[in-house]
Amino acid sequence: MRSLIVLLVSLVFIVSCKNKSSIIADKLIDIDFNKEYHDLQLKSSDFFSEVKYLNLDNRIQIGRVSDIRITRNGIYILDKANQQILAYDYSGTLVNHLNHRGRGPGEYLSLDQFDVDEDSGNISILDISSRKVLIYSPGGEYINSFTIDSIARDFAILKNGSYIFYTPDYMEGMRYGIWQTDSLGVFKKEIMNVDDHFRFSSGIYPKYFHHLGDIVYVKGREDNNALYHIETDSIR
């Protein structure tokens, strides 16, 4: 039930926004946290024009919804409990099931994070245990993989096929920041400096990057409440 609620809340937001190219600026509300608000009312109808509920195909059981990726082609759910990715169309029908855990070619030791290329439909997964990114076709067939020359905790695919990684510098001499690589994982440049004020979220393997269309978002420093928009050649 808890996973179902998380899924429904996420779908309510994304499905309502997936056809919009930008967030409506006039819906921003200034809040002073030193005051008490007794009459402030926020209605979902002020933000969303439509809500859809999907009954997901239950042929394969979901152990825990750990992440959801919404693309124009469908809905992808990361189930870390069962180390699998399930892909659904917008009717809720299961169209793909990716589960290649193991030690052989094209298999991963741990499925920690994933992302989907909007154009090709290829699915990339981050295996933190082996420092690898493995790429699979939309049908779940293994394509190729590359090793990351650093420790990464999360990643995302940009529109031009390059990657960005969050590297937390847990070991001396490793990178510390958000870095962009090419499509083969070769580090090219640091696009955001990260310091101890970046408190993305809690947990062993938290999720830092989030998509809305072609834009990747990451929450910034706690002391300035910044939300960064990362695109192929720019960050703001």
PDB file of C-alpha atoms in Angstrom:
ATOM      1  CA  MET A   1       0.000   0.000   0.000  1.00  0.00           C
ATOM      2  CA  ARG A   2       2.823   2.402   0.838  1.00  0.00           C
ATOM      3  CA  SER A   3       4.458   1.818  -2.547  1.00  0.00           C
ATOM      4  CA  LEU A   4       1.104   2.304  -4.260  1.00  0.00           C
ATOM      5  CA  ILE A   5       0.615   5.665  -2.561  1.00  0.00           C
ATOM      6  CA  VAL A   6       4.101   6.832  -3.554  1.00  0.00           C
ATOM      7  CA  LEU A   7       3.467   5.744  -7.128  1.00  0.00           C
ATOM      8  CA  LEU A   8       0.091   7.495  -7.316  1.00  0.00           C
ATOM      9  CA  VAL A   9       1.449  10.731  -5.875  1.00  0.00           C
ATOM     10  CA  SER A  10       4.330  10.723  -8.359  1.00  0.00           C
ATOM     11  CA  LEU A  11       2.071   9.960 -11.299  1.00  0.00           C
ATOM     12  CA  VAL A  12      -0.384  12.684 -10.321  1.00  0.00           C
ATOM     13  CA  PHE A  13       2.435  15.226 -10.539  1.00  0.00           C
ATOM     14  CA  ILE A  14       4.191  13.952 -13.644  1.00  0.00           C
ATOM     15  CA  VAL A  15       1.191  13.023 -15.773  1.00  0.00           C
ATOM     16  CA  SER A  16      -0.254  16.449 -15.125  1.00  0.00           C
ATOM     17  CA  CYS A  17       2.980  18.148 -16.135  1.00  0.00           C
ATOM     18  CA  LYS A  18       4.414  15.873 -18.813  1.00  0.00           C
ATOM     19  CA  ASN A  19       3.062  17.930 -21.705  1.00  0.00           C
ATOM     20  CA  LYS A  20       4.126  21.261 -20.259  1.00  0.00           C
ATOM     21  CA  SER A  21       7.470  22.734 -21.273  1.00  0.00           C
ATOM     22  CA  SER A  22       7.829  24.903 -18.182  1.00  0.00           C
ATOM     23  CA  ILE A  23       6.558  25.278 -14.648  1.00  0.00           C
ATOM     24  CA  ILE A  24       3.933  27.981 -14.162  1.00  0.00           C
ATOM     25  CA  ALA A  25       5.722  30.805 -12.394  1.00  0.00           C
ATOM     26  CA  ASP A  26       2.588  32.574 -11.135  1.00  0.00           C
ATOM     27  CA  LYS A  27       1.827  29.630  -8.847  1.00  0.00           C
ATOM     28  CA  LEU A  28       4.813  30.346  -6.603  1.00  0.00           C
ATOM     29  CA  ILE A  29       3.791  31.236  -3.047  1.00  0.00           C
ATOM     30  CA  ASP A  30       6.103  33.095  -0.681  1.00  0.00           C
ATOM     31  CA  ILE A  31       6.140  31.544   2.782  1.00  0.00           C
ATOM     32  CA  ASP A  32       7.690  33.074   5.888  1.00  0.00           C
ATOM     33  CA  PHE A  33       8.457  30.155   8.184  1.00  0.00           C
ATOM     34  CA  ASN A  34       8.631  32.478  11.192  1.00  0.00           C
ATOM     35  CA  LYS A  35       4.890  33.128  10.893  1.00  0.00           C
ATOM     36  CA  GLU A  36       1.861  30.971  11.446  1.00  0.00           C
ATOM     37  CA  TYR A  37      -0.612  30.627   8.583  1.00  0.00           C
ATOM     38  CA  HIS A  38      -4.151  29.808   9.646  1.00  0.00           C
ATOM     39  CA  ASP A  39      -6.065  30.811   6.527  1.00  0.00           C
ATOM     40  CA  LEU A  40      -3.681  29.697   3.785  1.00  0.00           C
ATOM     41  CA  GLN A  41      -5.343  27.073   1.581  1.00  0.00           C
ATOM     42  CA  LEU A  42      -3.669  25.256  -1.279  1.00  0.00           C
ATOM     43  CA  LYS A  43      -5.973  23.464  -3.689  1.00  0.00           C
ATOM     44  CA  SER A  44      -4.730  20.847  -6.129  1.00  0.00           C
ATOM     45  CA  SER A  45      -7.013  22.410  -8.751  1.00  0.00           C
ATOM     46  CA  ASP A  46      -4.823  25.533  -8.598  1.00  0.00           C
ATOM     47  CA  PHE A  47      -1.893  23.494  -9.907  1.00  0.00           C
ATOM     48  CA  PHE A  48      -3.291  20.530 -11.876  1.00  0.00           C
ATOM     49  CA  SER A  49      -5.877  20.445 -14.625  1.00  0.00           C
ATOM     50  CA  GLU A  50      -6.252  16.669 -14.697  1.00  0.00           C
ATOM     51  CA  VAL A  51      -5.518  13.649 -12.513  1.00  0.00           C
ATOM     52  CA  LYS A  52      -5.277  10.103 -13.865  1.00  0.00           C
ATOM     53  CA  TYR A  53      -5.025   6.871 -11.910  1.00  0.00           C
ATOM     54  CA  LEU A  54      -3.486   3.802 -13.526  1.00  0.00           C
ATOM     55  CA  ASN A  55      -4.144   0.233 -12.518  1.00  0.00           C
ATOM     56  CA  LEU A  56      -0.750  -1.348 -13.136  1.00  0.00           C
ATOM     57  CA  ASP A  57      -0.450  -4.771 -14.704  1.00  0.00           C
ATOM     58  CA  ASN A  58       0.164  -7.167 -11.790  1.00  0.00           C
ATOM     59  CA  ARG A  59       1.785 -10.060 -13.657  1.00  0.00           C
ATOM     60  CA  ILE A  60       5.078  -9.264 -11.886  1.00  0.00           C
ATOM     61  CA  GLN A  61       4.986  -8.249  -8.238  1.00  0.00           C
ATOM     62  CA  ILE A  62       6.673  -5.017  -7.168  1.00  0.00           C
ATOM     63  CA  GLY A  63       8.627  -5.362  -3.941  1.00  0.00           C
ATOM     64  CA  ARG A  64       9.298  -1.664  -3.348  1.00  0.00           C
ATOM     65  CA  VAL A  65       8.941   1.404  -5.565  1.00  0.00           C
ATOM     66  CA  SER A  66      12.374   3.015  -5.197  1.00  0.00           C
ATOM     67  CA  ASP A  67      12.252   5.415  -8.155  1.00  0.00           C
ATOM     68  CA  ILE A  68       9.938   6.333 -11.029  1.00  0.00           C
ATOM     69  CA  ARG A  69      11.001   7.674 -14.418  1.00  0.00           C
ATOM     70  CA  ILE A  70       8.288   9.164 -16.611  1.00  0.00           C
ATOM     71  CA  THR A  71       9.072   9.499 -20.313  1.00  0.00           C
ATOM     72  CA  ARG A  72       6.945  10.310 -23.335  1.00  0.00           C
ATOM     73  CA  ASN A  73       6.968   6.595 -24.174  1.00  0.00           C
ATOM     74  CA  GLY A  74       5.986   5.158 -20.819  1.00  0.00           C
ATOM     75  CA  ILE A  75       6.486   4.725 -17.083  1.00  0.00           C
ATOM     76  CA  TYR A  76       9.533   2.989 -15.593  1.00  0.00           C
ATOM     77  CA  ILE A  77       9.642   1.746 -12.013  1.00  0.00           C
ATOM     78  CA  LEU A  78      12.793   0.767 -10.124  1.00  0.00           C
ATOM     79  CA  ASP A  79      12.154  -2.040  -7.643  1.00  0.00           C
ATOM     80  CA  LYS A  80      15.333  -2.241  -5.564  1.00  0.00           C
ATOM     81  CA  ALA A  81      13.910  -4.965  -3.345  1.00  0.00           C
ATOM     82  CA  ASN A  82      13.798  -7.329  -6.319  1.00  0.00           C
ATOM     83  CA  GLN A  83      16.615  -5.634  -8.282  1.00  0.00           C
ATOM     84  CA  GLN A  84      14.462  -5.075 -11.348  1.00  0.00           C
ATOM     85  CA  ILE A  85      13.002  -2.393 -13.607  1.00  0.00           C
ATOM     86  CA  LEU A  86       9.444  -2.644 -14.865  1.00  0.00           C
ATOM     87  CA  ALA A  87       8.223  -0.622 -17.836  1.00  0.00           C
ATOM     88  CA  TYR A  88       4.550   0.190 -18.407  1.00  0.00           C
ATOM     89  CA  ASP A  89       2.677   2.020 -21.118  1.00  0.00           C
ATOM     90  CA  TYR A  90       0.186   4.746 -20.248  1.00  0.00           C
ATOM     91  CA  SER A  91      -2.636   2.227 -20.002  1.00  0.00           C
ATOM     92  CA  GLY A  92      -0.768   0.463 -17.171  1.00  0.00           C
ATOM     93  CA  THR A  93       0.161  -2.588 -19.268  1.00  0.00           C
ATOM     94  CA  LEU A  94       3.545  -4.155 -18.521  1.00  0.00           C
ATOM     95  CA  VAL A  95       5.670  -3.921 -21.679  1.00  0.00           C
ATOM     96  CA  ASN A  96       9.149  -4.800 -20.385  1.00  0.00           C
ATOM     97  CA  HIS A  97      10.790  -6.432 -17.394  1.00  0.00           C
ATOM     98  CA  LEU A  98      14.530  -5.966 -16.856  1.00  0.00           C
ATOM     99  CA  ASN A  99      16.180  -8.258 -14.309  1.00  0.00           C
ATOM    100  CA  HIS A 100      19.792  -9.258 -15.069  1.00  0.00           C
ATOM    101  CA  ARG A 101      21.365  -9.584 -11.653  1.00  0.00           C
ATOM    102  CA  GLY A 102      24.421 -11.835 -11.610  1.00  0.00           C
ATOM    103  CA  ARG A 103      28.139 -11.972 -12.333  1.00  0.00           C
ATOM    104  CA  GLY A 104      28.085 -12.880 -15.997  1.00  0.00           C
ATOM    105  CA  PRO A 105      28.408 -10.706 -19.127  1.00  0.00           C
ATOM    106  CA  GLY A 106      25.678  -8.075 -19.283  1.00  0.00           C
ATOM    107  CA  GLU A 107      24.692  -8.612 -15.645  1.00  0.00           C
ATOM    108  CA  TYR A 108      24.924  -6.281 -12.644  1.00  0.00           C
ATOM    109  CA  LEU A 109      25.919  -6.953  -9.039  1.00  0.00           C
ATOM    110  CA  SER A 110      23.508  -4.313  -7.747  1.00  0.00           C
ATOM    111  CA  LEU A 111      20.911  -2.151  -9.450  1.00  0.00           C
ATOM    112  CA  ASP A 112      21.285   1.118  -7.558  1.00  0.00           C
ATOM    113  CA  GLN A 113      20.041   3.841  -9.941  1.00  0.00           C
ATOM    114  CA  PHE A 114      18.723   3.998 -13.487  1.00  0.00           C
ATOM    115  CA  ASP A 115      17.747   6.419 -16.235  1.00  0.00           C
ATOM    116  CA  VAL A 116      16.099   6.206 -19.649  1.00  0.00           C
ATOM    117  CA  ASP A 117      17.216   7.892 -22.877  1.00  0.00           C
ATOM    118  CA  GLU A 118      14.129   9.699 -24.196  1.00  0.00           C
ATOM    119  CA  ASP A 119      15.199   9.398 -27.848  1.00  0.00           C
ATOM    120  CA  SER A 120      16.473   5.827 -28.102  1.00  0.00           C
ATOM    121  CA  GLY A 121      14.521   4.318 -25.214  1.00  0.00           C
ATOM    122  CA  ASN A 122      17.694   2.623 -23.981  1.00  0.00           C
ATOM    123  CA  ILE A 123      17.858   1.983 -20.241  1.00  0.00           C
ATOM    124  CA  SER A 124      21.091   2.723 -18.355  1.00  0.00           C
ATOM    125  CA  ILE A 125      21.627   1.358 -14.865  1.00  0.00           C
ATOM    126  CA  LEU A 126      24.279   2.327 -12.317  1.00  0.00           C
ATOM    127  CA  ASP A 127      25.968  -0.565 -10.496  1.00  0.00           C
ATOM    128  CA  ILE A 128      27.782   1.117  -7.613  1.00  0.00           C
ATOM    129  CA  SER A 129      29.357  -2.150  -6.454  1.00  0.00           C
ATOM    130  CA  SER A 130      31.328  -2.580  -9.674  1.00  0.00           C
ATOM    131  CA  ARG A 131      31.454   1.143 -10.650  1.00  0.00           C
ATOM    132  CA  LYS A 132      29.790   0.310 -13.941  1.00  0.00           C
ATOM    133  CA  VAL A 133      27.016   1.706 -16.094  1.00  0.00           C
ATOM    134  CA  LEU A 134      25.250  -0.974 -18.134  1.00  0.00           C
ATOM    135  CA  ILE A 135      23.040  -0.075 -21.108  1.00  0.00           C
ATOM    136  CA  TYR A 136      20.076  -2.161 -22.230  1.00  0.00           C
ATOM    137  CA  SER A 137      17.746  -1.816 -25.201  1.00  0.00           C
ATOM    138  CA  PRO A 138      14.051  -0.862 -24.731  1.00  0.00           C
ATOM    139  CA  GLY A 139      13.346  -4.595 -24.861  1.00  0.00           C
ATOM    140  CA  GLY A 140      15.829  -5.329 -22.069  1.00  0.00           C
ATOM    141  CA  GLU A 141      18.660  -6.796 -24.169  1.00  0.00           C
ATOM    142  CA  TYR A 142      22.201  -5.956 -23.059  1.00  0.00           C
ATOM    143  CA  ILE A 143      24.003  -3.504 -25.390  1.00  0.00           C
ATOM    144  CA  ASN A 144      27.245  -2.491 -23.698  1.00  0.00           C
ATOM    145  CA  SER A 145      28.766  -1.143 -20.477  1.00  0.00           C
ATOM    146  CA  PHE A 146      31.583   1.083 -19.254  1.00  0.00           C
ATOM    147  CA  THR A 147      33.492   1.499 -16.008  1.00  0.00           C
ATOM    148  CA  ILE A 148      33.401   4.824 -14.143  1.00  0.00           C
ATOM    149  CA  ASP A 149      36.753   6.257 -13.135  1.00  0.00           C
ATOM    150  CA  SER A 150      35.348   7.522  -9.823  1.00  0.00           C
ATOM    151  CA  ILE A 151      32.828   6.706  -7.109  1.00  0.00           C
ATOM    152  CA  ALA A 152      29.313   7.804  -8.106  1.00  0.00           C
ATOM    153  CA  ARG A 153      26.105   7.825  -6.106  1.00  0.00           C
ATOM    154  CA  ASP A 154      23.680   8.910  -8.825  1.00  0.00           C
ATOM    155  CA  PHE A 155      23.607   9.764 -12.517  1.00  0.00           C
ATOM    156  CA  ALA A 156      21.339  11.060 -15.277  1.00  0.00           C
ATOM    157  CA  ILE A 157      21.303  11.063 -19.076  1.00  0.00           C
ATOM    158  CA  LEU A 158      21.265  14.392 -20.902  1.00  0.00           C
ATOM    159  CA  LYS A 159      19.553  14.962 -24.232  1.00  0.00           C
ATOM    160  CA  ASN A 160      22.732  14.627 -26.302  1.00  0.00           C
ATOM    161  CA  GLY A 161      23.474  11.182 -24.844  1.00  0.00           C
ATOM    162  CA  SER A 162      26.123  12.348 -22.379  1.00  0.00           C
ATOM    163  CA  TYR A 163      25.891  11.600 -18.652  1.00  0.00           C
ATOM    164  CA  ILE A 164      26.143  13.565 -15.436  1.00  0.00           C
ATOM    165  CA  PHE A 165      27.335  11.949 -12.202  1.00  0.00           C
ATOM    166  CA  TYR A 166      27.245  12.982  -8.571  1.00  0.00           C
ATOM    167  CA  THR A 167      30.613  11.999  -7.062  1.00  0.00           C
ATOM    168  CA  PRO A 168      30.802  12.401  -3.255  1.00  0.00           C
ATOM    169  CA  ASP A 169      34.582  12.034  -2.712  1.00  0.00           C
ATOM    170  CA  TYR A 170      34.417   9.302  -0.084  1.00  0.00           C
ATOM    171  CA  MET A 171      38.031   8.359  -0.834  1.00  0.00           C
ATOM    172  CA  GLU A 172      41.108  10.553  -1.043  1.00  0.00           C
ATOM    173  CA  GLY A 173      41.890  11.768  -4.535  1.00  0.00           C
ATOM    174  CA  MET A 174      38.409  11.102  -5.918  1.00  0.00           C
ATOM    175  CA  ARG A 175      36.199  13.718  -7.566  1.00  0.00           C
ATOM    176  CA  TYR A 176      33.779  15.763  -5.490  1.00  0.00           C
ATOM    177  CA  GLY A 177      30.959  17.436  -7.383  1.00  0.00           C
ATOM    178  CA  ILE A 178      28.624  16.990 -10.319  1.00  0.00           C
ATOM    179  CA  TRP A 179      30.536  16.034 -13.446  1.00  0.00           C
ATOM    180  CA  GLN A 180      29.628  15.581 -17.084  1.00  0.00           C
ATOM    181  CA  THR A 181      30.985  12.674 -19.116  1.00  0.00           C
ATOM    182  CA  ASP A 182      30.644  11.617 -22.726  1.00  0.00           C
ATOM    183  CA  SER A 183      28.430   8.703 -23.785  1.00  0.00           C
ATOM    184  CA  LEU A 184      31.202   6.241 -22.838  1.00  0.00           C
ATOM    185  CA  GLY A 185      31.668   7.594 -19.311  1.00  0.00           C
ATOM    186  CA  VAL A 186      34.872   9.570 -19.910  1.00  0.00           C
ATOM    187  CA  PHE A 187      34.874  12.518 -17.499  1.00  0.00           C
ATOM    188  CA  LYS A 188      34.995  15.850 -19.355  1.00  0.00           C
ATOM    189  CA  LYS A 189      34.188  18.693 -16.982  1.00  0.00           C
ATOM    190  CA  GLU A 190      32.826  19.637 -13.588  1.00  0.00           C
ATOM    191  CA  ILE A 191      29.506  21.417 -14.042  1.00  0.00           C
ATOM    192  CA  MET A 192      28.706  22.089 -10.382  1.00  0.00           C
ATOM    193  CA  ASN A 193      30.921  22.388  -7.345  1.00  0.00           C
ATOM    194  CA  VAL A 194      29.597  20.477  -4.357  1.00  0.00           C
ATOM    195  CA  ASP A 195      30.504  21.191  -0.753  1.00  0.00           C
ATOM    196  CA  ASP A 196      29.268  20.078   2.652  1.00  0.00           C
ATOM    197  CA  HIS A 197      26.233  22.385   2.403  1.00  0.00           C
ATOM    198  CA  PHE A 198      24.702  20.151  -0.253  1.00  0.00           C
ATOM    199  CA  ARG A 199      22.320  17.928   1.712  1.00  0.00           C
ATOM    200  CA  PHE A 200      20.429  16.223  -1.075  1.00  0.00           C
ATOM    201  CA  SER A 201      18.593  13.593   0.948  1.00  0.00           C
ATOM    202  CA  SER A 202      19.163  10.783   3.404  1.00  0.00           C
ATOM    203  CA  GLY A 203      19.748   7.074   3.010  1.00  0.00           C
ATOM    204  CA  ILE A 204      22.583   4.908   1.771  1.00  0.00           C
ATOM    205  CA  TYR A 205      21.826   5.435  -1.926  1.00  0.00           C
ATOM    206  CA  PRO A 206      19.564   8.501  -2.147  1.00  0.00           C
ATOM    207  CA  LYS A 207      18.211   9.934  -5.390  1.00  0.00           C
ATOM    208  CA  TYR A 208      19.696  13.304  -6.335  1.00  0.00           C
ATOM    209  CA  PHE A 209      18.675  13.903  -9.970  1.00  0.00           C
ATOM    210  CA  HIS A 210      15.102  14.219 -11.221  1.00  0.00           C
ATOM    211  CA  HIS A 211      13.768  14.717 -14.743  1.00  0.00           C
ATOM    212  CA  LEU A 212      11.069  16.937 -16.148  1.00  0.00           C
ATOM    213  CA  GLY A 213      11.174  16.451 -19.905  1.00  0.00           C
ATOM    214  CA  ASP A 214      14.716  17.091 -21.155  1.00  0.00           C
ATOM    215  CA  ILE A 215      15.736  19.027 -18.039  1.00  0.00           C
ATOM    216  CA  VAL A 216      17.463  17.404 -15.060  1.00  0.00           C
ATOM    217  CA  TYR A 217      16.887  18.978 -11.653  1.00  0.00           C
ATOM    218  CA  VAL A 218      19.010  18.792  -8.522  1.00  0.00           C
ATOM    219  CA  LYS A 219      18.452  20.510  -5.193  1.00  0.00           C
ATOM    220  CA  GLY A 220      21.306  22.760  -4.187  1.00  0.00           C
ATOM    221  CA  ARG A 221      22.711  24.239  -1.026  1.00  0.00           C
ATOM    222  CA  GLU A 222      20.537  24.294   2.058  1.00  0.00           C
ATOM    223  CA  ASP A 223      21.504  27.876   2.813  1.00  0.00           C
ATOM    224  CA  ASN A 224      20.059  29.318  -0.416  1.00  0.00           C
ATOM    225  CA  ASN A 225      17.259  26.853  -1.235  1.00  0.00           C
ATOM    226  CA  ALA A 226      18.405  26.635  -4.855  1.00  0.00           C
ATOM    227  CA  LEU A 227      16.987  24.265  -7.444  1.00  0.00           C
ATOM    228  CA  TYR A 228      19.369  23.815 -10.366  1.00  0.00           C
ATOM    229  CA  HIS A 229      18.193  23.109 -13.923  1.00  0.00           C
ATOM    230  CA  ILE A 230      20.754  21.129 -15.919  1.00  0.00           C
ATOM    231  CA  GLU A 231      20.454  20.904 -19.699  1.00  0.00           C
ATOM    232  CA  THR A 232      22.847  19.663 -22.362  1.00  0.00           C
ATOM    233  CA  ASP A 233      25.062  22.749 -22.466  1.00  0.00           C
ATOM    234  CA  SER A 234      23.858  24.899 -19.599  1.00  0.00           C
ATOM    235  CA  ILE A 235      23.059  25.004 -15.918  1.00  0.00           C
ATOM    236  CA  ARG A 236      21.020  27.676 -14.155  1.00  0.00           C
TER     237      ARG A 236
END
